[in-house]
Amino acid sequence: ANTEFVNDWMTENKWFETDPDMTKTARGLLQAELIADNGNQSPKTQLPKVLEEMKRIYPDKFKAPENPNVNRGADVDKGSKAKPKAGKGLKRSDLSESEGLHFDQFVKSGIDEKKLLKTIQEQREVS
């Protein structure tokens, strides 16, 4: 299972092994995670931490692709997404692009999708 997770992670993070500076940084961060975990390899917890730190260090490398429709204009007012009605439940499609990226990472790391959506909905209702 770990080998499959690592292979998936490397497939999703094409910069690893193709960008020498980022690869060196990621390897250093992974080494730090291994030391912090007393040498125990746990890719499912360590690689998401490495990726999070890489996004902080190299924010320009992780920007969302330009939206070709940004300057097109629209006939409708841009507004925030309507909050889901109570009882309906939040769906993946209700999340913003940024929330969706984080959501996908959490789900890939093994977190239950329905529980995660419920937690996000509860957080929105509190704020």
PDB file of C-alpha atoms in Angstrom, residues 4 9 35 53 97 106 113:
ATOM      1  CA  GLU A   4       1.283   2.504  -4.384  1.00  0.00           C
ATOM      2  CA  TRP A   9       2.240  10.941  -4.993  1.00  0.00           C
ATOM      3  CA  ILE A  35      14.264  12.045  11.876  1.00  0.00           C
ATOM      4  CA  GLU A  53       5.844  22.781   3.107  1.00  0.00           C
ATOM      5  CA  GLU A  97     -10.986  25.547  -5.820  1.00  0.00           C
ATOM      6  CA  PHE A 106      -6.937  14.642   2.647  1.00  0.00           C
ATOM      7  CA  GLU A 113     -14.842  11.861   2.343  1.00  0.00           C
TER       8      GLU A 113
END
